[in-house]
Amino acid sequence: MSRLEKLYEGKAKIVYATDDPDVYIQDFKDSATAFDGTKRGTILAKGQTNNAISARLFTLLSEAGVRTHFLGLDSDTAMRIRRLEMLKVEFVVRNVVAGSLANRIGYPEGAALKKPPLIEYYYKDDALHDPLLCLGHLEELGVVTPEELSEATAMARKVNQVIGGFFADRGLILVDFKLEFGRDRDGNLVLGDEISPDTCRLWDAETKEKLDKDRFRRDLGGVEDAYAEVLRRVLAGGTPDWAGD
Ligand code: TMP
């Protein structure tokens, strides 16, 4: 399938039109940003790694009955995706306290949640720096209908169950992650964007070592090795004995 014009270039991906108006190509980049674009860098081979990890997870999800935009791989760094009208809300699903939640509620990172998963909504608005929204804000803004909100929230919970179990089988704790949804031409709510170490926090189940973009955000070193390790485990079959590997 041939790429036509570039439709969008973001911090980590480029989206191209194709000769089919319902199919786009998303090409993953090695560049990385953090803290609202103020920190910039490159993670070598991230494009390939995130493409392969996202492809595997989207396939797993569609086998589990979750509609996703993934249609197939296009190249090492790119996938064919269904065109969606994206919701202006990001859904963050949290199983363990980390990142901005630790700062917001004052729990230490790694603390357990009383009733996981905890789900948060963020407004996709660069000018406002993607603020956290409460239910009243969502209603006021009208960025999602109550029906969309409950359907997307249920899908987010299902994604958490499916990929959380998959990662657990591979010795990884799915601490938290961000999802984006859109509507396809038939009006179905569909999971879009990516699922990768850029958008998930993943900790080794034994050592609690961080194997995700926090290594870049926090200058922990070993960024490429962490992404490669997640890819290795994602592509391997599940085994209950990762530590003995
Ligand atoms: P946070 O703790 O910084 O709010 O991040 C929660 C999760 O969402 C974490 O897994 C990283 C992911 N995330 C993104 O994918 N994009 C973003 O812009 C932010 C802020 C977080």
PDB file of C-alpha atoms and ligand atoms in Angstrom:
ATOM      1  CA  MET A   1       0.000   0.000   0.000  1.00  0.00           C
ATOM      2  CA  SER A   2       1.538   3.322  -0.988  1.00  0.00           C
ATOM      3  CA  ARG A   3       1.946   6.326   1.279  1.00  0.00           C
ATOM      4  CA  LEU A   4       0.475   9.583   0.091  1.00  0.00           C
ATOM      5  CA  GLU A   5       0.705  12.890   1.920  1.00  0.00           C
ATOM      6  CA  LYS A   6       1.832  13.339   5.497  1.00  0.00           C
ATOM      7  CA  LEU A   7      -1.274  14.171   7.539  1.00  0.00           C
ATOM      8  CA  TYR A   8       0.238  14.693  10.955  1.00  0.00           C
ATOM      9  CA  GLU A   9       3.631  14.622  12.612  1.00  0.00           C
ATOM     10  CA  GLY A  10       3.688  14.236  16.367  1.00  0.00           C
ATOM     11  CA  LYS A  11       6.388  13.739  18.955  1.00  0.00           C
ATOM     12  CA  ALA A  12       6.713  10.019  18.342  1.00  0.00           C
ATOM     13  CA  LYS A  13       4.813   9.213  15.144  1.00  0.00           C
ATOM     14  CA  ILE A  14       4.014  10.383  11.621  1.00  0.00           C
ATOM     15  CA  VAL A  15       0.632   9.571  10.052  1.00  0.00           C
ATOM     16  CA  TYR A  16       0.298   9.271   6.259  1.00  0.00           C
ATOM     17  CA  ALA A  17      -2.728   9.040   3.998  1.00  0.00           C
ATOM     18  CA  THR A  18      -2.946   6.097   1.583  1.00  0.00           C
ATOM     19  CA  ASP A  19      -4.903   5.455  -1.616  1.00  0.00           C
ATOM     20  CA  ASP A  20      -7.685   4.026   0.577  1.00  0.00           C
ATOM     21  CA  PRO A  21      -9.459   6.904   2.392  1.00  0.00           C
ATOM     22  CA  ASP A  22     -10.225   4.615   5.332  1.00  0.00           C
ATOM     23  CA  VAL A  23      -6.637   3.470   5.823  1.00  0.00           C
ATOM     24  CA  TYR A  24      -3.737   5.463   7.195  1.00  0.00           C
ATOM     25  CA  ILE A  25      -0.144   4.476   7.886  1.00  0.00           C
ATOM     26  CA  GLN A  26       1.454   5.390  11.207  1.00  0.00           C
ATOM     27  CA  ASP A  27       5.234   5.412  11.242  1.00  0.00           C
ATOM     28  CA  PHE A  28       6.945   5.315  14.650  1.00  0.00           C
ATOM     29  CA  LYS A  29       9.934   7.606  15.225  1.00  0.00           C
ATOM     30  CA  ASP A  30      13.008   7.206  17.423  1.00  0.00           C
ATOM     31  CA  SER A  31      12.530  10.682  18.856  1.00  0.00           C
ATOM     32  CA  ALA A  32      11.201  11.056  22.372  1.00  0.00           C
ATOM     33  CA  THR A  33       9.904  13.953  24.401  1.00  0.00           C
ATOM     34  CA  ALA A  34       8.855  14.282  28.004  1.00  0.00           C
ATOM     35  CA  PHE A  35       7.378  16.865  30.361  1.00  0.00           C
ATOM     36  CA  ASP A  36       5.153  18.449  27.752  1.00  0.00           C
ATOM     37  CA  GLY A  37       7.839  18.527  25.096  1.00  0.00           C
ATOM     38  CA  THR A  38      10.419  20.381  27.206  1.00  0.00           C
ATOM     39  CA  LYS A  39      12.802  17.399  27.309  1.00  0.00           C
ATOM     40  CA  ARG A  40      13.839  15.966  23.951  1.00  0.00           C
ATOM     41  CA  GLY A  41      16.013  13.099  22.842  1.00  0.00           C
ATOM     42  CA  THR A  42      16.400  10.006  20.710  1.00  0.00           C
ATOM     43  CA  ILE A  43      15.928   6.419  21.759  1.00  0.00           C
ATOM     44  CA  LEU A  44      17.748   4.260  19.198  1.00  0.00           C
ATOM     45  CA  ALA A  45      15.500   1.709  17.452  1.00  0.00           C
ATOM     46  CA  LYS A  46      12.444   2.927  19.383  1.00  0.00           C
ATOM     47  CA  GLY A  47      10.446   3.230  16.160  1.00  0.00           C
ATOM     48  CA  GLN A  48      10.906  -0.440  15.314  1.00  0.00           C
ATOM     49  CA  THR A  49      10.433  -1.577  18.878  1.00  0.00           C
ATOM     50  CA  ASN A  50       7.227   0.364  19.506  1.00  0.00           C
ATOM     51  CA  ASN A  51       5.811  -0.705  16.146  1.00  0.00           C
ATOM     52  CA  ALA A  52       6.409  -4.375  16.919  1.00  0.00           C
ATOM     53  CA  ILE A  53       5.153  -4.167  20.518  1.00  0.00           C
ATOM     54  CA  SER A  54       2.018  -2.229  19.531  1.00  0.00           C
ATOM     55  CA  ALA A  55       1.286  -4.660  16.690  1.00  0.00           C
ATOM     56  CA  ARG A  56       1.513  -7.657  19.045  1.00  0.00           C
ATOM     57  CA  LEU A  57      -0.689  -6.031  21.695  1.00  0.00           C
ATOM     58  CA  PHE A  58      -3.320  -4.819  19.220  1.00  0.00           C
ATOM     59  CA  THR A  59      -3.477  -8.337  17.759  1.00  0.00           C
ATOM     60  CA  LEU A  60      -3.892  -9.818  21.225  1.00  0.00           C
ATOM     61  CA  LEU A  61      -6.641  -7.304  22.001  1.00  0.00           C
ATOM     62  CA  SER A  62      -8.578  -7.936  18.837  1.00  0.00           C
ATOM     63  CA  GLU A  63      -8.416 -11.682  19.547  1.00  0.00           C
ATOM     64  CA  ALA A  64      -9.957 -10.821  22.927  1.00  0.00           C
ATOM     65  CA  GLY A  65     -12.789  -8.887  21.257  1.00  0.00           C
ATOM     66  CA  VAL A  66     -11.499  -5.321  21.673  1.00  0.00           C
ATOM     67  CA  ARG A  67     -11.865  -3.270  18.470  1.00  0.00           C
ATOM     68  CA  THR A  68      -8.538  -1.647  17.533  1.00  0.00           C
ATOM     69  CA  HIS A  69      -7.367   0.449  14.607  1.00  0.00           C
ATOM     70  CA  PHE A  70      -4.545  -1.998  13.739  1.00  0.00           C
ATOM     71  CA  LEU A  71      -4.821  -3.513  10.256  1.00  0.00           C
ATOM     72  CA  GLY A  72      -1.351  -4.967   9.700  1.00  0.00           C
ATOM     73  CA  LEU A  73       2.350  -4.177   9.576  1.00  0.00           C
ATOM     74  CA  ASP A  74       3.564  -1.945   6.752  1.00  0.00           C
ATOM     75  CA  SER A  75       7.315  -1.898   7.462  1.00  0.00           C
ATOM     76  CA  ASP A  76       9.762  -2.280  10.366  1.00  0.00           C
ATOM     77  CA  THR A  77       8.647   1.010  11.829  1.00  0.00           C
ATOM     78  CA  ALA A  78       5.116   1.415  10.427  1.00  0.00           C
ATOM     79  CA  MET A  79       1.656  -0.130  10.603  1.00  0.00           C
ATOM     80  CA  ARG A  80      -1.525   0.226   8.582  1.00  0.00           C
ATOM     81  CA  ILE A  81      -4.377   1.574  10.703  1.00  0.00           C
ATOM     82  CA  ARG A  82      -8.070   2.287  10.274  1.00  0.00           C
ATOM     83  CA  ARG A  83      -8.908   5.986   9.972  1.00  0.00           C
ATOM     84  CA  LEU A  84     -10.608   7.240  13.123  1.00  0.00           C
ATOM     85  CA  GLU A  85     -12.108  10.487  14.353  1.00  0.00           C
ATOM     86  CA  MET A  86     -10.213  10.734  17.636  1.00  0.00           C
ATOM     87  CA  LEU A  87     -11.859  11.700  20.925  1.00  0.00           C
ATOM     88  CA  LYS A  88     -10.204  14.707  22.565  1.00  0.00           C
ATOM     89  CA  VAL A  89      -9.707  12.723  25.766  1.00  0.00           C
ATOM     90  CA  GLU A  90      -6.862  10.477  26.883  1.00  0.00           C
ATOM     91  CA  PHE A  91      -7.677   7.644  29.277  1.00  0.00           C
ATOM     92  CA  VAL A  92      -5.021   6.732  31.848  1.00  0.00           C
ATOM     93  CA  VAL A  93      -5.484   3.405  33.632  1.00  0.00           C
ATOM     94  CA  ARG A  94      -3.523   2.881  36.846  1.00  0.00           C
ATOM     95  CA  ASN A  95      -2.914  -0.350  38.748  1.00  0.00           C
ATOM     96  CA  VAL A  96      -0.123   0.866  41.041  1.00  0.00           C
ATOM     97  CA  VAL A  97       0.734   4.398  42.196  1.00  0.00           C
ATOM     98  CA  ALA A  98       3.416   6.088  40.049  1.00  0.00           C
ATOM     99  CA  GLY A  99       4.226   9.264  38.156  1.00  0.00           C
ATOM    100  CA  SER A 100       1.805  12.159  38.354  1.00  0.00           C
ATOM    101  CA  LEU A 101      -0.594  10.222  40.609  1.00  0.00           C
ATOM    102  CA  ALA A 102       2.131   9.906  43.271  1.00  0.00           C
ATOM    103  CA  ASN A 103       2.575  13.693  43.137  1.00  0.00           C
ATOM    104  CA  ARG A 104      -1.168  14.378  43.093  1.00  0.00           C
ATOM    105  CA  ILE A 105      -2.240  12.268  46.060  1.00  0.00           C
ATOM    106  CA  GLY A 106       1.036  12.106  47.986  1.00  0.00           C
ATOM    107  CA  TYR A 107       1.451   8.319  48.027  1.00  0.00           C
ATOM    108  CA  PRO A 108       4.931   6.908  47.409  1.00  0.00           C
ATOM    109  CA  GLU A 109       5.623   5.403  44.014  1.00  0.00           C
ATOM    110  CA  GLY A 110       4.838   1.687  44.120  1.00  0.00           C
ATOM    111  CA  ALA A 111       2.061   2.063  46.702  1.00  0.00           C
ATOM    112  CA  ALA A 112      -0.977  -0.145  46.190  1.00  0.00           C
ATOM    113  CA  LEU A 113      -4.332   1.306  45.220  1.00  0.00           C
ATOM    114  CA  LYS A 114      -7.359   0.353  47.304  1.00  0.00           C
ATOM    115  CA  LYS A 115      -9.542  -0.438  44.289  1.00  0.00           C
ATOM    116  CA  PRO A 116      -7.468  -0.774  41.131  1.00  0.00           C
ATOM    117  CA  PRO A 117      -7.713   0.132  38.380  1.00  0.00           C
ATOM    118  CA  LEU A 118      -8.057   3.849  38.921  1.00  0.00           C
ATOM    119  CA  ILE A 119      -9.024   5.574  35.675  1.00  0.00           C
ATOM    120  CA  GLU A 120      -8.278   9.210  34.843  1.00  0.00           C
ATOM    121  CA  TYR A 121      -9.302  11.453  31.951  1.00  0.00           C
ATOM    122  CA  TYR A 122      -7.026  14.056  30.370  1.00  0.00           C
ATOM    123  CA  TYR A 123      -8.014  16.775  27.904  1.00  0.00           C
ATOM    124  CA  LYS A 124      -6.057  16.500  24.657  1.00  0.00           C
ATOM    125  CA  ASP A 125      -5.282  20.188  24.297  1.00  0.00           C
ATOM    126  CA  ASP A 126      -1.681  21.287  23.782  1.00  0.00           C
ATOM    127  CA  ALA A 127      -2.403  24.922  24.625  1.00  0.00           C
ATOM    128  CA  LEU A 128      -3.748  23.835  28.028  1.00  0.00           C
ATOM    129  CA  HIS A 129      -0.964  21.232  28.468  1.00  0.00           C
ATOM    130  CA  ASP A 130      -3.345  18.242  28.527  1.00  0.00           C
ATOM    131  CA  PRO A 131      -4.902  18.840  31.973  1.00  0.00           C
ATOM    132  CA  LEU A 132      -6.567  16.198  34.144  1.00  0.00           C
ATOM    133  CA  LEU A 133     -10.351  16.458  33.846  1.00  0.00           C
ATOM    134  CA  CYS A 134     -13.004  15.465  36.335  1.00  0.00           C
ATOM    135  CA  LEU A 135     -16.446  14.240  35.271  1.00  0.00           C
ATOM    136  CA  GLY A 136     -17.941  17.736  35.542  1.00  0.00           C
ATOM    137  CA  HIS A 137     -15.291  19.090  33.174  1.00  0.00           C
ATOM    138  CA  LEU A 138     -16.021  16.335  30.647  1.00  0.00           C
ATOM    139  CA  GLU A 139     -19.706  17.152  30.796  1.00  0.00           C
ATOM    140  CA  GLU A 140     -19.088  20.901  30.490  1.00  0.00           C
ATOM    141  CA  LEU A 141     -16.710  20.523  27.548  1.00  0.00           C
ATOM    142  CA  GLY A 142     -18.918  17.937  25.836  1.00  0.00           C
ATOM    143  CA  VAL A 143     -15.811  16.221  24.452  1.00  0.00           C
ATOM    144  CA  VAL A 144     -17.380  12.810  25.134  1.00  0.00           C
ATOM    145  CA  THR A 145     -20.996  11.847  25.520  1.00  0.00           C
ATOM    146  CA  PRO A 146     -21.969   9.925  28.681  1.00  0.00           C
ATOM    147  CA  GLU A 147     -22.427   6.821  26.483  1.00  0.00           C
ATOM    148  CA  GLU A 148     -18.965   7.213  24.920  1.00  0.00           C
ATOM    149  CA  LEU A 149     -17.474   7.701  28.348  1.00  0.00           C
ATOM    150  CA  SER A 150     -18.965   4.517  29.740  1.00  0.00           C
ATOM    151  CA  GLU A 151     -18.138   2.483  26.636  1.00  0.00           C
ATOM    152  CA  ALA A 152     -14.531   3.751  26.480  1.00  0.00           C
ATOM    153  CA  THR A 153     -14.093   3.210  30.221  1.00  0.00           C
ATOM    154  CA  ALA A 154     -15.333  -0.379  29.900  1.00  0.00           C
ATOM    155  CA  MET A 155     -12.960  -0.926  26.961  1.00  0.00           C
ATOM    156  CA  ALA A 156     -10.073   0.537  28.972  1.00  0.00           C
ATOM    157  CA  ARG A 157     -10.813  -1.930  31.798  1.00  0.00           C
ATOM    158  CA  LYS A 158     -10.894  -4.807  29.333  1.00  0.00           C
ATOM    159  CA  VAL A 159      -7.586  -3.683  27.788  1.00  0.00           C
ATOM    160  CA  ASN A 160      -6.118  -3.597  31.286  1.00  0.00           C
ATOM    161  CA  GLN A 161      -7.236  -7.174  31.981  1.00  0.00           C
ATOM    162  CA  VAL A 162      -5.976  -8.513  28.671  1.00  0.00           C
ATOM    163  CA  ILE A 163      -2.599  -6.811  28.426  1.00  0.00           C
ATOM    164  CA  GLY A 164      -2.053  -6.832  32.205  1.00  0.00           C
ATOM    165  CA  GLY A 165      -2.320 -10.639  32.165  1.00  0.00           C
ATOM    166  CA  PHE A 166      -0.128 -10.893  29.074  1.00  0.00           C
ATOM    167  CA  PHE A 167       2.605  -8.782  30.685  1.00  0.00           C
ATOM    168  CA  ALA A 168       2.279 -10.668  33.990  1.00  0.00           C
ATOM    169  CA  ASP A 169       2.944 -13.944  32.134  1.00  0.00           C
ATOM    170  CA  ARG A 170       6.161 -12.327  30.930  1.00  0.00           C
ATOM    171  CA  GLY A 171       7.355 -11.150  34.329  1.00  0.00           C
ATOM    172  CA  LEU A 172       6.214  -7.550  33.911  1.00  0.00           C
ATOM    173  CA  ILE A 173       3.931  -5.453  36.129  1.00  0.00           C
ATOM    174  CA  LEU A 174       1.661  -3.156  34.139  1.00  0.00           C
ATOM    175  CA  VAL A 175       1.794  -0.174  36.485  1.00  0.00           C
ATOM    176  CA  ASP A 176      -0.201   2.274  34.343  1.00  0.00           C
ATOM    177  CA  PHE A 177      -0.852   3.213  30.731  1.00  0.00           C
ATOM    178  CA  LYS A 178      -2.548   5.727  28.452  1.00  0.00           C
ATOM    179  CA  LEU A 179      -5.136   4.941  25.779  1.00  0.00           C
ATOM    180  CA  GLU A 180      -6.761   6.965  23.018  1.00  0.00           C
ATOM    181  CA  PHE A 181     -10.035   6.091  21.308  1.00  0.00           C
ATOM    182  CA  GLY A 182     -11.780   7.235  18.158  1.00  0.00           C
ATOM    183  CA  ARG A 183     -14.830   6.568  16.019  1.00  0.00           C
ATOM    184  CA  ASP A 184     -14.636   4.679  12.734  1.00  0.00           C
ATOM    185  CA  ARG A 185     -16.815   5.502   9.696  1.00  0.00           C
ATOM    186  CA  ASP A 186     -19.579   3.263  11.056  1.00  0.00           C
ATOM    187  CA  GLY A 187     -19.583   5.117  14.371  1.00  0.00           C
ATOM    188  CA  ASN A 188     -17.946   2.298  16.360  1.00  0.00           C
ATOM    189  CA  LEU A 189     -15.671   3.241  19.230  1.00  0.00           C
ATOM    190  CA  VAL A 190     -12.206   1.859  18.406  1.00  0.00           C
ATOM    191  CA  LEU A 191      -8.888   1.808  20.282  1.00  0.00           C
ATOM    192  CA  GLY A 192      -6.269   3.871  18.435  1.00  0.00           C
ATOM    193  CA  ASP A 193      -2.789   5.330  18.930  1.00  0.00           C
ATOM    194  CA  GLU A 194      -0.153   2.914  20.308  1.00  0.00           C
ATOM    195  CA  ILE A 195       0.584   0.690  23.288  1.00  0.00           C
ATOM    196  CA  SER A 196       4.308   0.666  23.992  1.00  0.00           C
ATOM    197  CA  PRO A 197       6.903   1.486  26.655  1.00  0.00           C
ATOM    198  CA  ASP A 198       6.313   5.134  25.668  1.00  0.00           C
ATOM    199  CA  THR A 199       2.711   4.925  26.846  1.00  0.00           C
ATOM    200  CA  CYS A 200       2.891   2.258  29.586  1.00  0.00           C
ATOM    201  CA  ARG A 201       4.842   1.950  32.810  1.00  0.00           C
ATOM    202  CA  LEU A 202       6.255  -1.571  33.015  1.00  0.00           C
ATOM    203  CA  TRP A 203       8.289  -2.851  35.957  1.00  0.00           C
ATOM    204  CA  ASP A 204      10.138  -6.143  36.219  1.00  0.00           C
ATOM    205  CA  ALA A 205       8.014  -8.272  38.549  1.00  0.00           C
ATOM    206  CA  GLU A 206      11.002  -9.551  40.540  1.00  0.00           C
ATOM    207  CA  THR A 207      13.338  -6.586  40.761  1.00  0.00           C
ATOM    208  CA  LYS A 208      10.810  -3.748  40.165  1.00  0.00           C
ATOM    209  CA  GLU A 209      13.298  -2.319  37.663  1.00  0.00           C
ATOM    210  CA  LYS A 210      11.674   0.260  35.365  1.00  0.00           C
ATOM    211  CA  LEU A 211      11.518  -0.956  31.757  1.00  0.00           C
ATOM    212  CA  ASP A 212       9.768   1.981  30.103  1.00  0.00           C
ATOM    213  CA  LYS A 213      10.038   5.645  29.151  1.00  0.00           C
ATOM    214  CA  ASP A 214      10.621   6.681  32.776  1.00  0.00           C
ATOM    215  CA  ARG A 215      14.269   5.667  32.132  1.00  0.00           C
ATOM    216  CA  PHE A 216      14.391   8.528  29.590  1.00  0.00           C
ATOM    217  CA  ARG A 217      12.217  10.961  31.581  1.00  0.00           C
ATOM    218  CA  ARG A 218      14.306  10.519  34.734  1.00  0.00           C
ATOM    219  CA  ASP A 219      17.752  10.048  33.122  1.00  0.00           C
ATOM    220  CA  LEU A 220      18.134   6.551  34.552  1.00  0.00           C
ATOM    221  CA  GLY A 221      20.273   5.242  31.654  1.00  0.00           C
ATOM    222  CA  GLY A 222      19.812   1.911  29.889  1.00  0.00           C
ATOM    223  CA  VAL A 223      16.840   3.231  27.903  1.00  0.00           C
ATOM    224  CA  GLU A 224      17.459   1.223  24.715  1.00  0.00           C
ATOM    225  CA  ASP A 225      18.163  -1.947  26.695  1.00  0.00           C
ATOM    226  CA  ALA A 226      14.878  -1.558  28.587  1.00  0.00           C
ATOM    227  CA  TYR A 227      12.842  -1.184  25.369  1.00  0.00           C
ATOM    228  CA  ALA A 228      14.682  -4.176  23.844  1.00  0.00           C
ATOM    229  CA  GLU A 229      13.934  -6.272  26.927  1.00  0.00           C
ATOM    230  CA  VAL A 230      10.219  -5.453  26.750  1.00  0.00           C
ATOM    231  CA  LEU A 231      10.186  -6.364  23.046  1.00  0.00           C
ATOM    232  CA  ARG A 232      11.977  -9.642  23.771  1.00  0.00           C
ATOM    233  CA  ARG A 233       9.428 -10.595  26.427  1.00  0.00           C
ATOM    234  CA  VAL A 234       6.432  -9.479  24.352  1.00  0.00           C
ATOM    235  CA  LEU A 235       7.516 -11.570  21.375  1.00  0.00           C
ATOM    236  CA  ALA A 236       8.351 -14.616  23.499  1.00  0.00           C
ATOM    237  CA  GLY A 237       5.659 -17.017  24.636  1.00  0.00           C
ATOM    238  CA  GLY A 238       4.384 -16.539  28.162  1.00  0.00           C
ATOM    239  CA  THR A 239       6.149 -18.519  30.838  1.00  0.00           C
ATOM    240  CA  PRO A 240       5.562 -18.413  34.581  1.00  0.00           C
ATOM    241  CA  ASP A 241       9.304 -18.594  35.224  1.00  0.00           C
ATOM    242  CA  TRP A 242      10.889 -15.499  33.758  1.00  0.00           C
ATOM    243  CA  ALA A 243      13.209 -14.989  36.679  1.00  0.00           C
ATOM    244  CA  GLY A 244      14.901 -18.331  36.033  1.00  0.00           C
ATOM    245  CA  ASP A 245      15.578 -17.461  32.412  1.00  0.00           C
TER     246      ASP A 245
HETATM  247  P1  TMP B   1       1.660  10.197  34.345  1.00  0.00           P
HETATM  248  O1  TMP B   1       1.898   9.466  35.624  1.00  0.00           O
HETATM  249  O2  TMP B   1       2.815  11.051  33.921  1.00  0.00           O
HETATM  250  O3  TMP B   1       0.366  10.956  34.377  1.00  0.00           O
HETATM  251  O4  TMP B   1       1.513   9.096  33.190  1.00  0.00           O
HETATM  252  C1  TMP B   1       0.569   8.073  33.297  1.00  0.00           C
HETATM  253  C2  TMP B   1       0.753   7.087  32.138  1.00  0.00           C
HETATM  254  O5  TMP B   1       0.414   7.698  30.903  1.00  0.00           O
HETATM  255  C3  TMP B   1       2.188   6.583  31.966  1.00  0.00           C
HETATM  256  O6  TMP B   1       2.129   5.200  31.659  1.00  0.00           O
HETATM  257  C4  TMP B   1       2.716   7.337  30.791  1.00  0.00           C
HETATM  258  C5  TMP B   1       1.499   7.667  29.990  1.00  0.00           C
HETATM  259  N1  TMP B   1       1.574   8.974  29.341  1.00  0.00           N
HETATM  260  C6  TMP B   1       1.551   9.068  27.958  1.00  0.00           C
HETATM  261  O7  TMP B   1       1.481   8.059  27.262  1.00  0.00           O
HETATM  262  N2  TMP B   1       1.601  10.310  27.397  1.00  0.00           N
HETATM  263  C7  TMP B   1       1.659  11.444  28.123  1.00  0.00           C
HETATM  264  O8  TMP B   1       1.703  12.529  27.552  1.00  0.00           O
HETATM  265  C8  TMP B   1       1.694  11.329  29.558  1.00  0.00           C
HETATM  266  C9  TMP B   1       1.771  12.565  30.410  1.00  0.00           C
HETATM  267  C10 TMP B   1       1.634  10.085  30.115  1.00  0.00           C
END
